[in-house]
Amino acid sequence: AFLSLSGSNTSYKRIDYFTYEDSDPIQETDFESYIGFMTKGGANYNIDDNHNIFANVGYFERAPDFDAVFPNNENIVNSEAENEKIFSVEAGYGFRSSNLRIDLNLYRTQWLDRTQVQSIVVRGDEEGEEDQQYFGNLLGVDALHQGVELEFEYKPWEVLTVNGMFSYGDWRWSNDITNVQFFDEEQAPVGEPVDLFIEDTPVGNQPQTSLALGLNAEVFPGTFIR
């Protein structure tokens, strides 16, 4: 069994020589500090020489991203920036023998108050008109990550190893986001604030289901084909 505790302090300061004159008092901000911590505990039980089960639980708070504290490239502190909060639980099973290793893991992670920088591209309506890219800072985004992971390694002979993995995830946003203001590349507001209806949609830009299979053969002493 194990228990771990840790703490941290993250301080941000922004200095902008381009937007503000030297005489402007907000050319340089004060430090903005965020206290974070982590606590995690777990246990493993060896049923016998071949089988084991384990479980872990953890809670983390970490500082928001710099862009959430100073949004839109301005020296104006966002008073609503909060620590990101992560609560994670996992449990699993393991098997070990002289030539076979199997690890099965189930996990569920709640990620609250995430900060996201979202960009969108608006295509030019007319020929020759350039596309426009806009940016928005999303605060208070919640997500739920859950799934199962399987890994194995099998050694039928001393010179051959077969390994593989399978991961299936169901990662979804947990809430809608309201009153999001988008800005152009010059940091000018674009249109009115909008609502983003993302609840129960999948978290993108990363695979949630993956599969891998590999071989490692020693064809001559010290010479391998993978």
PDB file of N, CA, C and O in Angstrom, residues 78-104:
ATOM      1  N   ASN A  78      -7.631  37.737 -15.022  1.00  0.00           N
ATOM      2  CA  ASN A  78      -8.943  37.118 -15.028  1.00  0.00           C
ATOM      3  C   ASN A  78      -9.266  36.645 -13.611  1.00  0.00           C
ATOM      4  O   ASN A  78      -8.696  35.666 -13.121  1.00  0.00           O
ATOM      5  N   SER A  79     -10.168  37.338 -12.961  1.00  0.00           N
ATOM      6  CA  SER A  79     -10.495  37.013 -11.567  1.00  0.00           C
ATOM      7  C   SER A  79     -11.234  35.681 -11.440  1.00  0.00           C
ATOM      8  O   SER A  79     -11.357  35.142 -10.337  1.00  0.00           O
ATOM      9  N   GLU A  80     -11.749  35.147 -12.558  1.00  0.00           N
ATOM     10  CA  GLU A  80     -12.502  33.899 -12.509  1.00  0.00           C
ATOM     11  C   GLU A  80     -11.638  32.668 -12.765  1.00  0.00           C
ATOM     12  O   GLU A  80     -12.137  31.539 -12.739  1.00  0.00           O
ATOM     13  N   ALA A  81     -10.339  32.867 -13.012  1.00  0.00           N
ATOM     14  CA  ALA A  81      -9.464  31.714 -13.250  1.00  0.00           C
ATOM     15  C   ALA A  81      -9.342  30.875 -11.992  1.00  0.00           C
ATOM     16  O   ALA A  81      -9.064  31.396 -10.905  1.00  0.00           O
ATOM     17  N   GLU A  82      -9.566  29.585 -12.103  1.00  0.00           N
ATOM     18  CA  GLU A  82      -9.526  28.674 -10.964  1.00  0.00           C
ATOM     19  C   GLU A  82      -8.556  27.535 -11.225  1.00  0.00           C
ATOM     20  O   GLU A  82      -8.203  27.243 -12.372  1.00  0.00           O
ATOM     21  N   ASN A  83      -8.148  26.873 -10.151  1.00  0.00           N
ATOM     22  CA  ASN A  83      -7.364  25.651 -10.294  1.00  0.00           C
ATOM     23  C   ASN A  83      -8.162  24.596 -11.057  1.00  0.00           C
ATOM     24  O   ASN A  83      -9.378  24.474 -10.888  1.00  0.00           O
ATOM     25  N   GLU A  84      -7.460  23.841 -11.897  1.00  0.00           N
ATOM     26  CA  GLU A  84      -8.072  22.671 -12.503  1.00  0.00           C
ATOM     27  C   GLU A  84      -8.121  21.563 -11.448  1.00  0.00           C
ATOM     28  O   GLU A  84      -7.178  21.374 -10.684  1.00  0.00           O
ATOM     29  N   LYS A  85      -9.236  20.821 -11.424  1.00  0.00           N
ATOM     30  CA  LYS A  85      -9.454  19.803 -10.399  1.00  0.00           C
ATOM     31  C   LYS A  85      -9.631  18.447 -11.083  1.00  0.00           C
ATOM     32  O   LYS A  85     -10.439  18.320 -12.001  1.00  0.00           O
ATOM     33  N   ILE A  86      -8.884  17.466 -10.601  1.00  0.00           N
ATOM     34  CA  ILE A  86      -8.875  16.146 -11.227  1.00  0.00           C
ATOM     35  C   ILE A  86      -9.079  15.093 -10.145  1.00  0.00           C
ATOM     36  O   ILE A  86      -8.313  15.027  -9.182  1.00  0.00           O
ATOM     37  N   PHE A  87     -10.108  14.278 -10.325  1.00  0.00           N
ATOM     38  CA  PHE A  87     -10.370  13.155  -9.419  1.00  0.00           C
ATOM     39  C   PHE A  87     -10.306  11.873 -10.232  1.00  0.00           C
ATOM     40  O   PHE A  87     -11.032  11.718 -11.219  1.00  0.00           O
ATOM     41  N   SER A  88      -9.440  10.954  -9.844  1.00  0.00           N
ATOM     42  CA  SER A  88      -9.193   9.767 -10.661  1.00  0.00           C
ATOM     43  C   SER A  88      -9.241   8.509  -9.811  1.00  0.00           C
ATOM     44  O   SER A  88      -8.730   8.477  -8.689  1.00  0.00           O
ATOM     45  N   VAL A  89      -9.869   7.471 -10.366  1.00  0.00           N
ATOM     46  CA  VAL A  89      -9.955   6.159  -9.728  1.00  0.00           C
ATOM     47  C   VAL A  89      -9.562   5.116 -10.760  1.00  0.00           C
ATOM     48  O   VAL A  89      -9.977   5.197 -11.924  1.00  0.00           O
ATOM     49  N   GLU A  90      -8.762   4.143 -10.371  1.00  0.00           N
ATOM     50  CA  GLU A  90      -8.423   3.048 -11.279  1.00  0.00           C
ATOM     51  C   GLU A  90      -8.319   1.757 -10.492  1.00  0.00           C
ATOM     52  O   GLU A  90      -8.020   1.748  -9.296  1.00  0.00           O
ATOM     53  N   ALA A  91      -8.590   0.660 -11.185  1.00  0.00           N
ATOM     54  CA  ALA A  91      -8.473  -0.666 -10.586  1.00  0.00           C
ATOM     55  C   ALA A  91      -8.016  -1.618 -11.673  1.00  0.00           C
ATOM     56  O   ALA A  91      -8.287  -1.410 -12.863  1.00  0.00           O
ATOM     57  N   GLY A  92      -7.314  -2.668 -11.274  1.00  0.00           N
ATOM     58  CA  GLY A  92      -6.798  -3.543 -12.295  1.00  0.00           C
ATOM     59  C   GLY A  92      -6.426  -4.920 -11.794  1.00  0.00           C
ATOM     60  O   GLY A  92      -6.499  -5.229 -10.594  1.00  0.00           O
ATOM     61  N   TYR A  93      -6.011  -5.737 -12.758  1.00  0.00           N
ATOM     62  CA  TYR A  93      -5.635  -7.125 -12.515  1.00  0.00           C
ATOM     63  C   TYR A  93      -4.347  -7.413 -13.273  1.00  0.00           C
ATOM     64  O   TYR A  93      -4.141  -6.915 -14.402  1.00  0.00           O
ATOM     65  N   GLY A  94      -3.477  -8.203 -12.671  1.00  0.00           N
ATOM     66  CA  GLY A  94      -2.243  -8.585 -13.327  1.00  0.00           C
ATOM     67  C   GLY A  94      -1.996 -10.079 -13.240  1.00  0.00           C
ATOM     68  O   GLY A  94      -2.395 -10.747 -12.269  1.00  0.00           O
ATOM     69  N   PHE A  95      -1.348 -10.594 -14.289  1.00  0.00           N
ATOM     70  CA  PHE A  95      -0.972 -12.008 -14.316  1.00  0.00           C
ATOM     71  C   PHE A  95       0.488 -12.109 -14.713  1.00  0.00           C
ATOM     72  O   PHE A  95       0.930 -11.448 -15.656  1.00  0.00           O
ATOM     73  N   ARG A  96       1.249 -12.923 -14.009  1.00  0.00           N
ATOM     74  CA  ARG A  96       2.654 -13.142 -14.306  1.00  0.00           C
ATOM     75  C   ARG A  96       2.950 -14.633 -14.291  1.00  0.00           C
ATOM     76  O   ARG A  96       2.551 -15.348 -13.364  1.00  0.00           O
ATOM     77  N   SER A  97       3.655 -15.097 -15.328  1.00  0.00           N
ATOM     78  CA  SER A  97       4.182 -16.455 -15.346  1.00  0.00           C
ATOM     79  C   SER A  97       5.564 -16.393 -15.979  1.00  0.00           C
ATOM     80  O   SER A  97       6.081 -15.310 -16.277  1.00  0.00           O
ATOM     81  N   SER A  98       6.163 -17.529 -16.206  1.00  0.00           N
ATOM     82  CA  SER A  98       7.525 -17.542 -16.732  1.00  0.00           C
ATOM     83  C   SER A  98       7.622 -16.965 -18.143  1.00  0.00           C
ATOM     84  O   SER A  98       8.669 -16.449 -18.535  1.00  0.00           O
ATOM     85  N   ASN A  99       6.529 -17.036 -18.914  1.00  0.00           N
ATOM     86  CA  ASN A  99       6.595 -16.544 -20.295  1.00  0.00           C
ATOM     87  C   ASN A  99       5.429 -15.643 -20.700  1.00  0.00           C
ATOM     88  O   ASN A  99       5.302 -15.285 -21.868  1.00  0.00           O
ATOM     89  N   LEU A 100       4.580 -15.259 -19.750  1.00  0.00           N
ATOM     90  CA  LEU A 100       3.414 -14.442 -20.089  1.00  0.00           C
ATOM     91  C   LEU A 100       3.180 -13.385 -19.013  1.00  0.00           C
ATOM     92  O   LEU A 100       3.213 -13.689 -17.819  1.00  0.00           O
ATOM     93  N   ARG A 101       2.941 -12.141 -19.485  1.00  0.00           N
ATOM     94  CA  ARG A 101       2.577 -11.042 -18.588  1.00  0.00           C
ATOM     95  C   ARG A 101       1.335 -10.360 -19.142  1.00  0.00           C
ATOM     96  O   ARG A 101       1.278 -10.001 -20.320  1.00  0.00           O
ATOM     97  N   ILE A 102       0.308 -10.176 -18.303  1.00  0.00           N
ATOM     98  CA  ILE A 102      -0.936  -9.506 -18.702  1.00  0.00           C
ATOM     99  C   ILE A 102      -1.280  -8.457 -17.660  1.00  0.00           C
ATOM    100  O   ILE A 102      -1.238  -8.733 -16.454  1.00  0.00           O
ATOM    101  N   ASP A 103      -1.629  -7.244 -18.127  1.00  0.00           N
ATOM    102  CA  ASP A 103      -2.085  -6.172 -17.238  1.00  0.00           C
ATOM    103  C   ASP A 103      -3.397  -5.622 -17.777  1.00  0.00           C
ATOM    104  O   ASP A 103      -3.481  -5.217 -18.949  1.00  0.00           O
ATOM    105  N   LEU A 104      -4.414  -5.619 -16.934  1.00  0.00           N
ATOM    106  CA  LEU A 104      -5.729  -5.074 -17.281  1.00  0.00           C
ATOM    107  C   LEU A 104      -6.037  -3.941 -16.317  1.00  0.00           C
ATOM    108  O   LEU A 104      -5.900  -4.092 -15.099  1.00  0.00           O
TER     109      LEU A 104
END
